[in-house]
PDB file of C-alpha atoms in Angstrom:
ATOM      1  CA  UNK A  16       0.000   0.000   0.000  1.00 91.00           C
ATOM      2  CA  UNK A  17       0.804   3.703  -0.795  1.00 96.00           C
ATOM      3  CA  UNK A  18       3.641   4.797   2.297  1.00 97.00           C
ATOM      4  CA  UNK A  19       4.622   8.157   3.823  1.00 98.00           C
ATOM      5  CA  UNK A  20       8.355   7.341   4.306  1.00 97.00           C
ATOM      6  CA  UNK A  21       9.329  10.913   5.739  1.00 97.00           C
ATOM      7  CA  UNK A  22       8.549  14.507   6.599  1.00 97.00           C
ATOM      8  CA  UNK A  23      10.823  16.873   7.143  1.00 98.00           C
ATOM      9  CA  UNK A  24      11.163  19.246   9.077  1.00 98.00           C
ATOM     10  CA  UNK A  25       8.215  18.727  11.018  1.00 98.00           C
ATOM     11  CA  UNK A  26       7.497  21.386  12.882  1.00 98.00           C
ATOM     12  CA  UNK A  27       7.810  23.243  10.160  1.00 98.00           C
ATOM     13  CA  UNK A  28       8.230  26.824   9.127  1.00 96.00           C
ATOM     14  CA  UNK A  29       6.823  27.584   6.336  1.00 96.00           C
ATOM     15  CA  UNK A  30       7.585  24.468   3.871  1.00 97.00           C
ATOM     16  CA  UNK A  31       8.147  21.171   4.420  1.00 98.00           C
ATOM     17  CA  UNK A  32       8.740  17.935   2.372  1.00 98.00           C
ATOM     18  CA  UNK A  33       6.978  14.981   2.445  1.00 98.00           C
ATOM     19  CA  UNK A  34       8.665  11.352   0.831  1.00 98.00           C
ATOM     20  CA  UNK A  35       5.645   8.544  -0.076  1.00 98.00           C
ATOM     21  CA  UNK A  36       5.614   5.451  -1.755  1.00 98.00           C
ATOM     22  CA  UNK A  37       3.388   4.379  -4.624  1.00 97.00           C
ATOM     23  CA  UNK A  38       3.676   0.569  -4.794  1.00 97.00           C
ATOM     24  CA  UNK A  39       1.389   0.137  -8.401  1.00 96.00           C
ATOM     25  CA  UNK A  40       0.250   3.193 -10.982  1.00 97.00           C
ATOM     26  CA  UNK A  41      -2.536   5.361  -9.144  1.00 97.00           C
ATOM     27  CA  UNK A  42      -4.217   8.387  -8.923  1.00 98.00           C
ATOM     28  CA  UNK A  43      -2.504   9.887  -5.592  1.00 98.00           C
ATOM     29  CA  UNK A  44      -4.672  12.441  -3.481  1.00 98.00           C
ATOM     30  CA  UNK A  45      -2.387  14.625  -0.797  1.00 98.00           C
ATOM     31  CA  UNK A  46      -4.207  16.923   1.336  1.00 98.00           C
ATOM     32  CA  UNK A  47      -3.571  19.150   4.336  1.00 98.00           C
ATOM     33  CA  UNK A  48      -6.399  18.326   7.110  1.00 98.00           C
ATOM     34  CA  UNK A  49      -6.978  20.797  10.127  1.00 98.00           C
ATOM     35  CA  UNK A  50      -7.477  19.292  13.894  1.00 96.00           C
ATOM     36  CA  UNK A  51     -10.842  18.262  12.866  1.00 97.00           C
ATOM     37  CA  UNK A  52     -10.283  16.483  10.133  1.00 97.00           C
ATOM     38  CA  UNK A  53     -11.746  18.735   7.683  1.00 98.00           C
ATOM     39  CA  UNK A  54      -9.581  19.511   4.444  1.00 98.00           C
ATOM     40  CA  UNK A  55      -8.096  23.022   4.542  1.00 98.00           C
ATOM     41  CA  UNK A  56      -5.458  22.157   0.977  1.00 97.00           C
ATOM     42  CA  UNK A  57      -5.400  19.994  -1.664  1.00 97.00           C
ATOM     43  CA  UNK A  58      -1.293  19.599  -2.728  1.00 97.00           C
ATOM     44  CA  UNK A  59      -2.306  16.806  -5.269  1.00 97.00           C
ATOM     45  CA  UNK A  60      -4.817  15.170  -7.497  1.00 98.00           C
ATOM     46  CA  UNK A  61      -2.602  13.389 -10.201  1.00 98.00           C
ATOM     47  CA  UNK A  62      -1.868  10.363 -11.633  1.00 98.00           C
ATOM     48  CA  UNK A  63       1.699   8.771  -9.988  1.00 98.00           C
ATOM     49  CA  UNK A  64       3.512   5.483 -11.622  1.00 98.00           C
ATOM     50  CA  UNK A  65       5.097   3.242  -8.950  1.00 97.00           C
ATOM     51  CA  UNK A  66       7.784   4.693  -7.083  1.00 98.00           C
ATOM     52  CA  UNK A  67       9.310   7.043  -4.296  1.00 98.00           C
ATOM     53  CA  UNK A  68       8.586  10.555  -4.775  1.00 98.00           C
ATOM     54  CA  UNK A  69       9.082  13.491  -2.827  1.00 98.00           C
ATOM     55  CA  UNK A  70       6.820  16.507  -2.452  1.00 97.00           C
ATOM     56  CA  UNK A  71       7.475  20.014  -1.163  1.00 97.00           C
ATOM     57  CA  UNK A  72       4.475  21.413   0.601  1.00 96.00           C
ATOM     58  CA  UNK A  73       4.393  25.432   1.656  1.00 96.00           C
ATOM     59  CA  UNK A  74       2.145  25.885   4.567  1.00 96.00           C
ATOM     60  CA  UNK A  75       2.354  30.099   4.232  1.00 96.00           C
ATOM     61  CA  UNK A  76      -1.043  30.531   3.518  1.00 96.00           C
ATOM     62  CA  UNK A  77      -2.024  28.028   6.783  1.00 97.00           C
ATOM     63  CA  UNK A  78      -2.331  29.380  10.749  1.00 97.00           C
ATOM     64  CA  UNK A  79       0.218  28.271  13.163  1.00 97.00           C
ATOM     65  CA  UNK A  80      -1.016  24.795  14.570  1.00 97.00           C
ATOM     66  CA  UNK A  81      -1.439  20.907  13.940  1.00 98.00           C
ATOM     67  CA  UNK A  82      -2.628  19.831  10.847  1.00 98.00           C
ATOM     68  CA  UNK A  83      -2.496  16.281   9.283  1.00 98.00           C
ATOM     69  CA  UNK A  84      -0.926  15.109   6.007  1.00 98.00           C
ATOM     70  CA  UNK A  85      -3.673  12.861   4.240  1.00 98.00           C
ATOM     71  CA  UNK A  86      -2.155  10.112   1.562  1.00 98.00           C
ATOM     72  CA  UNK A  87      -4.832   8.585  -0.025  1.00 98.00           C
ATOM     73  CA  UNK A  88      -4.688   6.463  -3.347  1.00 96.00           C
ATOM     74  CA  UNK A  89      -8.540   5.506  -3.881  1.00 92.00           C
ATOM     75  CA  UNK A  90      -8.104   1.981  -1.990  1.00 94.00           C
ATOM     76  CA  UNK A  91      -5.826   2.906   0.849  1.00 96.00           C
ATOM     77  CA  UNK A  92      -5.155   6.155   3.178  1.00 97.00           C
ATOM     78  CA  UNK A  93      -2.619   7.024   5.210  1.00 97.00           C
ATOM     79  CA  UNK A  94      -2.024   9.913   7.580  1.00 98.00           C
ATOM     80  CA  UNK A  95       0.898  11.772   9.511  1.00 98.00           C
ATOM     81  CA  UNK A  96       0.970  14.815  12.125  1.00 98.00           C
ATOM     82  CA  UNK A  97       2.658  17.970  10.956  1.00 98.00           C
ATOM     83  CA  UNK A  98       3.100  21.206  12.588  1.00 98.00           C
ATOM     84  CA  UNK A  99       3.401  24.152  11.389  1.00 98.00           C
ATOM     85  CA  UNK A 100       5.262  26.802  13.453  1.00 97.00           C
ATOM     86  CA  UNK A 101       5.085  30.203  12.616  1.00 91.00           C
TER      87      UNK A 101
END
Protein backbone atom coordinates (compact mmCIF):
# COMPACT_ATOMS: atom_id res chain seq x y z
CA UNK A 1 0.00 0.00 0.00
CA UNK A 2 0.80 3.70 -0.80
CA UNK A 3 3.64 4.80 2.30
CA UNK A 4 4.62 8.16 3.82
CA UNK A 5 8.36 7.34 4.31
CA UNK A 6 9.33 10.91 5.74
CA UNK A 7 8.55 14.51 6.60
CA UNK A 8 10.82 16.87 7.14
CA UNK A 9 11.16 19.25 9.08
CA UNK A 10 8.22 18.73 11.02
CA UNK A 11 7.50 21.39 12.88
CA UNK A 12 7.81 23.24 10.16
CA UNK A 13 8.23 26.82 9.13
CA UNK A 14 6.82 27.58 6.34
CA UNK A 15 7.58 24.47 3.87
CA UNK A 16 8.15 21.17 4.42
CA UNK A 17 8.74 17.93 2.37
CA UNK A 18 6.98 14.98 2.45
CA UNK A 19 8.67 11.35 0.83
CA UNK A 20 5.65 8.54 -0.08
CA UNK A 21 5.61 5.45 -1.76
CA UNK A 22 3.39 4.38 -4.62
CA UNK A 23 3.68 0.57 -4.79
CA UNK A 24 1.39 0.14 -8.40
CA UNK A 25 0.25 3.19 -10.98
CA UNK A 26 -2.54 5.36 -9.14
CA UNK A 27 -4.22 8.39 -8.92
CA UNK A 28 -2.50 9.89 -5.59
CA UNK A 29 -4.67 12.44 -3.48
CA UNK A 30 -2.39 14.63 -0.80
CA UNK A 31 -4.21 16.92 1.34
CA UNK A 32 -3.57 19.15 4.34
CA UNK A 33 -6.40 18.33 7.11
CA UNK A 34 -6.98 20.80 10.13
CA UNK A 35 -7.48 19.29 13.89
CA UNK A 36 -10.84 18.26 12.87
CA UNK A 37 -10.28 16.48 10.13
CA UNK A 38 -11.75 18.73 7.68
CA UNK A 39 -9.58 19.51 4.44
CA UNK A 40 -8.10 23.02 4.54
CA UNK A 41 -5.46 22.16 0.98
CA UNK A 42 -5.40 19.99 -1.66
CA UNK A 43 -1.29 19.60 -2.73
CA UNK A 44 -2.31 16.81 -5.27
CA UNK A 45 -4.82 15.17 -7.50
CA UNK A 46 -2.60 13.39 -10.20
CA UNK A 47 -1.87 10.36 -11.63
CA UNK A 48 1.70 8.77 -9.99
CA UNK A 49 3.51 5.48 -11.62
CA UNK A 50 5.10 3.24 -8.95
CA UNK A 51 7.78 4.69 -7.08
CA UNK A 52 9.31 7.04 -4.30
CA UNK A 53 8.59 10.56 -4.77
CA UNK A 54 9.08 13.49 -2.83
CA UNK A 55 6.82 16.51 -2.45
CA UNK A 56 7.47 20.01 -1.16
CA UNK A 57 4.47 21.41 0.60
CA UNK A 58 4.39 25.43 1.66
CA UNK A 59 2.14 25.89 4.57
CA UNK A 60 2.35 30.10 4.23
CA UNK A 61 -1.04 30.53 3.52
CA UNK A 62 -2.02 28.03 6.78
CA UNK A 63 -2.33 29.38 10.75
CA UNK A 64 0.22 28.27 13.16
CA UNK A 65 -1.02 24.80 14.57
CA UNK A 66 -1.44 20.91 13.94
CA UNK A 67 -2.63 19.83 10.85
CA UNK A 68 -2.50 16.28 9.28
CA UNK A 69 -0.93 15.11 6.01
CA UNK A 70 -3.67 12.86 4.24
CA UNK A 71 -2.16 10.11 1.56
CA UNK A 72 -4.83 8.58 -0.03
CA UNK A 73 -4.69 6.46 -3.35
CA UNK A 74 -8.54 5.51 -3.88
CA UNK A 75 -8.10 1.98 -1.99
CA UNK A 76 -5.83 2.91 0.85
CA UNK A 77 -5.15 6.15 3.18
CA UNK A 78 -2.62 7.02 5.21
CA UNK A 79 -2.02 9.91 7.58
CA UNK A 80 0.90 11.77 9.51
CA UNK A 81 0.97 14.81 12.13
CA UNK A 82 2.66 17.97 10.96
CA UNK A 83 3.10 21.21 12.59
CA UNK A 84 3.40 24.15 11.39
CA UNK A 85 5.26 26.80 13.45
CA UNK A 86 5.09 30.20 12.62
Amino acid sequence: SITINKIYPNPFNPVTNIDFYVPNAANIKVNILNIAGQKVKEIVNESFSSGNYNLQIDGSDLSSGVYFIELSDGLSVEYSKIILLK
